[in-house]
mmCIF file of C-alpha atoms and ligand atoms in Angstrom:
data_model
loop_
_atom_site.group_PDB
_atom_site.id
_atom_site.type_symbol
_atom_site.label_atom_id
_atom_site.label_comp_id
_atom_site.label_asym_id
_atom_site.label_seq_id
_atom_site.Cartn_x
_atom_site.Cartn_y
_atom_site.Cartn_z
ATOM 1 C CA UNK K 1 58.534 125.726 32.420
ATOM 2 C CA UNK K 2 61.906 124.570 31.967
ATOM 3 C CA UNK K 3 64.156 126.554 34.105
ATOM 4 C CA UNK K 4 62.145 126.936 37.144
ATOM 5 C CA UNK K 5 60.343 123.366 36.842
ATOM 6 C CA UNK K 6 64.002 121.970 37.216
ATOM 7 C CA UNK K 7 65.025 123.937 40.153
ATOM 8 C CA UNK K 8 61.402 122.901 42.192
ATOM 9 C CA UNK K 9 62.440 119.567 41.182
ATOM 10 C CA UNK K 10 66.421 119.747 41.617
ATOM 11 C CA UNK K 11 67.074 122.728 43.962
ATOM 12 C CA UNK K 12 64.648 122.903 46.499
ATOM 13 C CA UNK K 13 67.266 123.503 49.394
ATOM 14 C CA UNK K 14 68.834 126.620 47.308
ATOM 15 C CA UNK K 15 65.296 127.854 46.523
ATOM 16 C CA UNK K 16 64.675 127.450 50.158
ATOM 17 C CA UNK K 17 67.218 129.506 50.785
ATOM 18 C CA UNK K 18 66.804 131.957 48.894
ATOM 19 C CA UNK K 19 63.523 132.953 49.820
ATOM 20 C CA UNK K 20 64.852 132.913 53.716
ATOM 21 C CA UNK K 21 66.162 135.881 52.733
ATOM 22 C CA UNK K 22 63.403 137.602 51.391
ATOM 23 C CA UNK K 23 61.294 140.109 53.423
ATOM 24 C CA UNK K 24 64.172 141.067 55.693
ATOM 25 C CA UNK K 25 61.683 143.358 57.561
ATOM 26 C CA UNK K 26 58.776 140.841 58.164
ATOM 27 C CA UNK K 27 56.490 143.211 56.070
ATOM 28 C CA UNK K 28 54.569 140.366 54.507
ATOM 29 C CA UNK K 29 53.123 138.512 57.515
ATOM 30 C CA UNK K 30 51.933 141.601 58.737
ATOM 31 C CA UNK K 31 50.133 142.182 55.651
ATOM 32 C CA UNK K 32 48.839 138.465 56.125
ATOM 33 C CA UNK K 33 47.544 138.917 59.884
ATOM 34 C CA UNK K 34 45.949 142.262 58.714
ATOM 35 C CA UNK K 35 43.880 141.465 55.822
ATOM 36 C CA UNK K 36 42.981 137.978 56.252
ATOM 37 C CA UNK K 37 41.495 136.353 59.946
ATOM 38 C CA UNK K 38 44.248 134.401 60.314
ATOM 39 C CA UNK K 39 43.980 133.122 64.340
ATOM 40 C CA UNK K 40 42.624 129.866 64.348
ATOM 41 C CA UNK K 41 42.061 129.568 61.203
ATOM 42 C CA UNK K 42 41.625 125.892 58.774
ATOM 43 C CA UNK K 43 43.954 127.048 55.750
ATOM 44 C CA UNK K 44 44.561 125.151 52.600
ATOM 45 C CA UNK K 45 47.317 126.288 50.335
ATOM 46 C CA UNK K 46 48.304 125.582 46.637
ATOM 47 C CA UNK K 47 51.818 125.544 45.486
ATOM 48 C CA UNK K 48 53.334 125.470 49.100
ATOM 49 C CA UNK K 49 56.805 124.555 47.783
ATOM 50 C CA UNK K 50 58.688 124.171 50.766
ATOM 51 C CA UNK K 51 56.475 126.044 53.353
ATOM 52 C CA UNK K 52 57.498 129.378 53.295
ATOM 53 C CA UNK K 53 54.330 130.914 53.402
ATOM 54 C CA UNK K 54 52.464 127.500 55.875
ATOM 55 C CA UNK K 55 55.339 129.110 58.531
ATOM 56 C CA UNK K 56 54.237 132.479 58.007
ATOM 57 C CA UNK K 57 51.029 131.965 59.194
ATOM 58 C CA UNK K 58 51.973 128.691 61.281
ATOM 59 C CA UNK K 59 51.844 130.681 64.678
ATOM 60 C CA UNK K 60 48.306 131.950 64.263
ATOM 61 C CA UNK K 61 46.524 129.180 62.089
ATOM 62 C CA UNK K 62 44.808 126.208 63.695
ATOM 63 C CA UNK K 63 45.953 124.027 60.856
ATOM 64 C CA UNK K 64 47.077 123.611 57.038
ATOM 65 C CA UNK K 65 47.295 121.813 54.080
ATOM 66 C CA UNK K 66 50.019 122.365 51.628
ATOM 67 C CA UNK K 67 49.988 121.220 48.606
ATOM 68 C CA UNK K 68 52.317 121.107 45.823
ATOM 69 C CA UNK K 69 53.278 119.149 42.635
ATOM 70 C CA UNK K 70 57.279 119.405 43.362
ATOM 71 C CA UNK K 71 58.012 116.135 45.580
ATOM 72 C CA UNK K 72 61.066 117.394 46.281
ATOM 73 C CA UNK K 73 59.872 120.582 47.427
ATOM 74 C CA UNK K 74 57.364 118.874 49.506
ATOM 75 C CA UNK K 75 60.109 116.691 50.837
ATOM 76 C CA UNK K 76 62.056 120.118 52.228
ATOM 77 C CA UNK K 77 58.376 121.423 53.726
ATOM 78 C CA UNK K 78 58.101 118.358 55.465
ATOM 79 C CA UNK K 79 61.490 118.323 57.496
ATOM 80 C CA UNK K 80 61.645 122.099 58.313
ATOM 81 C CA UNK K 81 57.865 121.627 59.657
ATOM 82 C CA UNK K 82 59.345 118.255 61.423
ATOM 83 C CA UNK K 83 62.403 120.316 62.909
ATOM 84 C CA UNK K 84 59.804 123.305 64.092
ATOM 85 C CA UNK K 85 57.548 121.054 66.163
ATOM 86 C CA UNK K 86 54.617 122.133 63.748
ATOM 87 C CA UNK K 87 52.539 118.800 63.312
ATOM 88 C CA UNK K 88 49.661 120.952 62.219
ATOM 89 C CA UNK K 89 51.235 122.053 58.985
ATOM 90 C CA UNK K 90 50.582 118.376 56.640
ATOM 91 C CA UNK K 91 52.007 118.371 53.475
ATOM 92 C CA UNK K 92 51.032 116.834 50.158
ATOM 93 C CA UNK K 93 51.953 116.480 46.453
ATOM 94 C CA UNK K 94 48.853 117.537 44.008
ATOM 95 C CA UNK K 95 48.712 119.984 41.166
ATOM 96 C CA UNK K 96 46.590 122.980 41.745
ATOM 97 C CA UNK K 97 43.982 121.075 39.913
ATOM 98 C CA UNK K 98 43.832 117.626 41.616
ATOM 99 C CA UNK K 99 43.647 119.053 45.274
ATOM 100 C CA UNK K 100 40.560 117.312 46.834
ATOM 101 C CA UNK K 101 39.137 118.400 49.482
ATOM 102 C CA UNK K 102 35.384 118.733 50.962
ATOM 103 C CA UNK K 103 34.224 121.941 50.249
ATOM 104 C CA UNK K 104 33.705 124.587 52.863
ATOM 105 C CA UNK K 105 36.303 122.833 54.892
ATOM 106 C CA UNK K 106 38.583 125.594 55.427
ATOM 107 C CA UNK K 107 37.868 129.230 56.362
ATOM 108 C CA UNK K 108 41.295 130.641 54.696
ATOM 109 C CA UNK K 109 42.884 129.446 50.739
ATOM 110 C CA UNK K 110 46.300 130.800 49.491
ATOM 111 C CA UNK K 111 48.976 130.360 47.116
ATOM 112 C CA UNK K 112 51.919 132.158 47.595
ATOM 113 C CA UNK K 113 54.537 132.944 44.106
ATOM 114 C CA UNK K 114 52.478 129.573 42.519
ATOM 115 C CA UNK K 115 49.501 130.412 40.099
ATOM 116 C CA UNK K 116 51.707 133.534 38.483
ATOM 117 C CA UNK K 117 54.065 130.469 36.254
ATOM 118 C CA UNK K 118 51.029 130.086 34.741
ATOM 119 C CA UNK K 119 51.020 133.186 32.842
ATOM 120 C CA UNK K 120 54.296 131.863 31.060
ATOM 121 C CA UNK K 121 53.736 127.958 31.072
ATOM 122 C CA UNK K 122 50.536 128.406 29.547
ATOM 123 C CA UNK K 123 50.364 131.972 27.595
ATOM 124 C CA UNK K 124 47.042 131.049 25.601
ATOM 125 C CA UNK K 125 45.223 129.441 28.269
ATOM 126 C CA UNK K 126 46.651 130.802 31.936
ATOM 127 C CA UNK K 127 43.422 133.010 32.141
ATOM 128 C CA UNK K 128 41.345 129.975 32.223
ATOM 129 C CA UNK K 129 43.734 127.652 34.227
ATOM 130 C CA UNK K 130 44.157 130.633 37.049
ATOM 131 C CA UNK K 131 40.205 130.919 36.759
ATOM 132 C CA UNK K 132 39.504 127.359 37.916
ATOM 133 C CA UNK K 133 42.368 127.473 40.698
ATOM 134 C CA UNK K 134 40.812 130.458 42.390
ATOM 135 C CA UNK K 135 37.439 128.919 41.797
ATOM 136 C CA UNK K 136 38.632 125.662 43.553
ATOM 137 C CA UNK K 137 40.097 127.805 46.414
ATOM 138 C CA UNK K 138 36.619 129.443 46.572
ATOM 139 C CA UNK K 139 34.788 126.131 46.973
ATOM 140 C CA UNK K 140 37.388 124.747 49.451
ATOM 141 C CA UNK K 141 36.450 127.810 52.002
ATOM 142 C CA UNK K 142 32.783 128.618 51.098
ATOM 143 C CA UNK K 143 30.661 131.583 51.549
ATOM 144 C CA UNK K 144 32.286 134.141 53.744
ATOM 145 C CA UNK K 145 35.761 132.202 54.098
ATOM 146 C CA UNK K 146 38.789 134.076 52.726
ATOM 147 C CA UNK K 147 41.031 133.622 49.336
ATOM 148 C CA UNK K 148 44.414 135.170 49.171
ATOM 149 C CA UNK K 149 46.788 135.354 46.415
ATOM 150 C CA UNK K 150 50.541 136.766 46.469
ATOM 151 C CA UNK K 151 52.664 137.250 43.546
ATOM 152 C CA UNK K 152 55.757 139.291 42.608
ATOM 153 C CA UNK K 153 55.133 142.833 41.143
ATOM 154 C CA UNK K 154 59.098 142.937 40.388
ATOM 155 C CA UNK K 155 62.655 142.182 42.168
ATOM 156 C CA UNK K 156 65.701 144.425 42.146
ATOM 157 C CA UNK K 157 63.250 147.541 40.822
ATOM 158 C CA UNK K 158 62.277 150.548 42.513
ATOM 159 C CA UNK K 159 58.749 150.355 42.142
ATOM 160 C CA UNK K 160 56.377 147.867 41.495
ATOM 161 C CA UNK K 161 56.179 147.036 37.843
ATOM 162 C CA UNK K 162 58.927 149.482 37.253
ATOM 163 C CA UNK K 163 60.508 148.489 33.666
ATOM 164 C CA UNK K 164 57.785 145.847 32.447
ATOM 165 C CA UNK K 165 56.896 142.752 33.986
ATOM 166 C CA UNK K 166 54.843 139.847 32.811
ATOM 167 C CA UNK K 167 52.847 139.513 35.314
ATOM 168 C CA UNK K 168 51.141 143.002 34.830
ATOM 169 C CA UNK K 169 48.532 141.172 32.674
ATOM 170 C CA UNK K 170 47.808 138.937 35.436
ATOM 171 C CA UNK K 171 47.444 141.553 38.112
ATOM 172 C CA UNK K 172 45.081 143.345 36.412
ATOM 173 C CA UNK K 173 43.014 139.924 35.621
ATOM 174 C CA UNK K 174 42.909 139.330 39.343
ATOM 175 C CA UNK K 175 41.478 142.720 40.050
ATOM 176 C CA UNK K 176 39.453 143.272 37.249
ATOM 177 C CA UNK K 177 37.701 140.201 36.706
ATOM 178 C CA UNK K 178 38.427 138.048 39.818
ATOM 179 C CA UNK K 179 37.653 141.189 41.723
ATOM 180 C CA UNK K 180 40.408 140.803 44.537
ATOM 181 C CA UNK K 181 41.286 143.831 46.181
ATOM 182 C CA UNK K 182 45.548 144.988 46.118
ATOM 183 C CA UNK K 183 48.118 145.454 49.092
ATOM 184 C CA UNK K 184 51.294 146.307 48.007
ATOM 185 C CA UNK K 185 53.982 144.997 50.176
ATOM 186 C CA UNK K 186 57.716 145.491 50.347
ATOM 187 C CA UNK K 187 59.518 142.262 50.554
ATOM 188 C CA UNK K 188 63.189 143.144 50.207
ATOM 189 C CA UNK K 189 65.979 140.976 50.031
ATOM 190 C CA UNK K 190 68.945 141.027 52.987
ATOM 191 C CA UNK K 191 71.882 138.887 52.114
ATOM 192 C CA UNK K 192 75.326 138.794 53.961
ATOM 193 C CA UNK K 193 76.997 140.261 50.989
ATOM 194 C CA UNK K 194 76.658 142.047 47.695
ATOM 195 C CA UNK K 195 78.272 139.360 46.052
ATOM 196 C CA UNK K 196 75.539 136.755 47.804
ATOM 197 C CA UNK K 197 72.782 138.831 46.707
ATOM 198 C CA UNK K 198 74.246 138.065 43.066
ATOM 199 C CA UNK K 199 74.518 134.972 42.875
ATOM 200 C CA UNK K 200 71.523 133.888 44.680
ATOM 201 C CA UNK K 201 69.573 136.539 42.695
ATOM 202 C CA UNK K 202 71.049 135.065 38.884
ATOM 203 C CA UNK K 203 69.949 131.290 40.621
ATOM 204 C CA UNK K 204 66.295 132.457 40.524
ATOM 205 C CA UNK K 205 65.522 134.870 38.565
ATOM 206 C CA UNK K 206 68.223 135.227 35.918
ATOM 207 C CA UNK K 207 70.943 137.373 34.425
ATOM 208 C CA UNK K 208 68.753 140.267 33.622
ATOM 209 C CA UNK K 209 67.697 140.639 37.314
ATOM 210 C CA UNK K 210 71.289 140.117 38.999
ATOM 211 C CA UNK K 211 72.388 142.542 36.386
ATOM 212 C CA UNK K 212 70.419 145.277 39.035
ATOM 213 C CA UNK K 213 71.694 144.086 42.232
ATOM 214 C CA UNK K 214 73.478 147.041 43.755
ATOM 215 C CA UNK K 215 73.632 145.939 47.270
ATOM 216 C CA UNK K 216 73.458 143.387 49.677
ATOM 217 C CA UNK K 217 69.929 144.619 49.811
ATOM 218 C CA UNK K 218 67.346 143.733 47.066
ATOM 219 C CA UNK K 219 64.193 145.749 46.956
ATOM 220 C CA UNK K 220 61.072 144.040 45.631
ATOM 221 C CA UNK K 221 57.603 144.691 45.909
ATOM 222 C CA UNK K 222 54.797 141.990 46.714
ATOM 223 C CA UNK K 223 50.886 142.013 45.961
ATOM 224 C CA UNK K 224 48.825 140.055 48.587
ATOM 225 C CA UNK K 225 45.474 139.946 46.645
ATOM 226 C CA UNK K 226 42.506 139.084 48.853
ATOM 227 C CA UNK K 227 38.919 138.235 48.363
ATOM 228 C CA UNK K 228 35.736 137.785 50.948
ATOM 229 C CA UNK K 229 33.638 134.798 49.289
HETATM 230 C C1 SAM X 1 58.024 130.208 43.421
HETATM 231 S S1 SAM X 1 57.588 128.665 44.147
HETATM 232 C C2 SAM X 1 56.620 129.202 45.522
HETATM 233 C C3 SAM X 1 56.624 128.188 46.628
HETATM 234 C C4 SAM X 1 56.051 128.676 47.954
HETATM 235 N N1 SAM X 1 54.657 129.016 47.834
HETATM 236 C C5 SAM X 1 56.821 129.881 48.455
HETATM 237 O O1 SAM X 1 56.179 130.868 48.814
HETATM 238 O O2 SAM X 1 58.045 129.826 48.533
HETATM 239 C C6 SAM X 1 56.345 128.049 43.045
HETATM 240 C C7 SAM X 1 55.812 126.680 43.459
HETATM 241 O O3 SAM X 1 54.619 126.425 42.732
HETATM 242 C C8 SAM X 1 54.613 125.062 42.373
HETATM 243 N N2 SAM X 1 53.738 124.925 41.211
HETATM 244 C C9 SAM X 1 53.791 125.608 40.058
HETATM 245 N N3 SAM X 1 52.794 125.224 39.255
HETATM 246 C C10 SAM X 1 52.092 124.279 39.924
HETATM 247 C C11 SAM X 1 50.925 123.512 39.626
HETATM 248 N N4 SAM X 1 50.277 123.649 38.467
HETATM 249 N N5 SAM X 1 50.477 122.661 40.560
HETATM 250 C C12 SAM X 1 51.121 122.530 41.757
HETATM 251 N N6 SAM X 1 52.226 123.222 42.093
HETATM 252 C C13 SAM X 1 52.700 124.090 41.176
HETATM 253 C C14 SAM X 1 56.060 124.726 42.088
HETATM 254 O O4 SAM X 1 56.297 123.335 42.144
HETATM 255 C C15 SAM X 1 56.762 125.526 43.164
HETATM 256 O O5 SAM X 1 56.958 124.752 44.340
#
């Protein structure tokens, strides 16, 4: 966990703005409004972190409930919902596994950049853990209500995957045995500045990753997995 646990707990302003910069050409809320039935919709959502994805979908959604073990990343969802006038985004902090809810109370679960750690916090057993989260989402919506996943396929690359990745095991889990169907979406990166886009890109993701930054532009690709219950 280490590195990323301590920045959700330590660095949730600089995490939250980071990811303001990210999808610079608003690519991923189409995606979101396209493939899921998003207007007036009850959505709960795992791993919220500080409501990137809740004000996404805030304008179309009738309400949601974030969740997320990170108080402090909670704390930074809260105010920015506060300072938008959206009192139907409510915030909590659970882990994925101690959300409760009533099942078939929502028609729409997501997680946005959340159940992927798993796949490196817990390499013997993440096929299991991210098996019981997506089952949980599946209960909270019930038959014919949506799930939606969406997790990096690779930043600073040219194409998704492009070089290795370790999520490529759990893309092809989703699809293959969770049977959610693929959208690849670009989600580049605009900073002010080259040098910006370096440091903020070493902050998150590491040395290895800045090391590619050629511009104050970052390309990245994003998978929005979906699945009809
Ligand atoms: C990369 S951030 C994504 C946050 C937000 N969804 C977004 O799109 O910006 C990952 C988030 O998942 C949360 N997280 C990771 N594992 C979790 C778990 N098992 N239970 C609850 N939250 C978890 C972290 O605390 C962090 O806020």
């Amino acid at each position: 966990m280490g590195d990323y646990q301590r920045i959700y707990d330590e660095h949730a302003d600089a995490y939250d703005a980071l990811v303001a910069c990210e999808d610079h050409e608003a690519n991923l809320p189409r995606a979101l409004r396209e493939h899921l039935p998003l207007d007036g919709a009850t959505v709960l959502e795992a791993g919220a972190g500080t409501g990137r994805v809740s004000r996404l979908v805030a304008p179309w959604v009738r309400s949601l409930d974030g969740w997320d073990r990170a108080p402090a990343m909670i704390d930074v969802a809260r105010a920015r919902a506060l300072a938008a006038g959206h009192g139907h985004l409510r915030y909590g902090v659970a882990a994925h596994g101690e959300i409760v809810f009533e099942p078939g109370a929502y028609t729409v679960a997501l997680e946005g950049w959340a159940f992927g750690h798993a796949v490196s916090w817990n390499p013997s057993g993440w096929r299991d853990e991210v098996t019981a989260w997506v089952r949980a989402l599946e209960r909270s919506v019930g038959e014919g209500g949506h799930v939606a996943l969406i997790e990096t396929l690779g930043t600073a690359v040219e194409a998704p995957f492009a070089g290795g990745h370790t999520l490529e095991p759990f893309d092809a889990f989703v699809r293959d045995a969770l049977k959610f169907t693929r959208h690849v979406v670009r989600t580049d990166y605009r900073f002010a500045s080259r040098d910006e886009a370096e440091a903020r890109v070493r902050f998150f993701f590491g040395e290895r990753t800045a090391a590619r930054v050629r511009d104050r532009v970052v390309p990245e690709f994003t998978a929005l997995y979906v699945r009809t219950v």
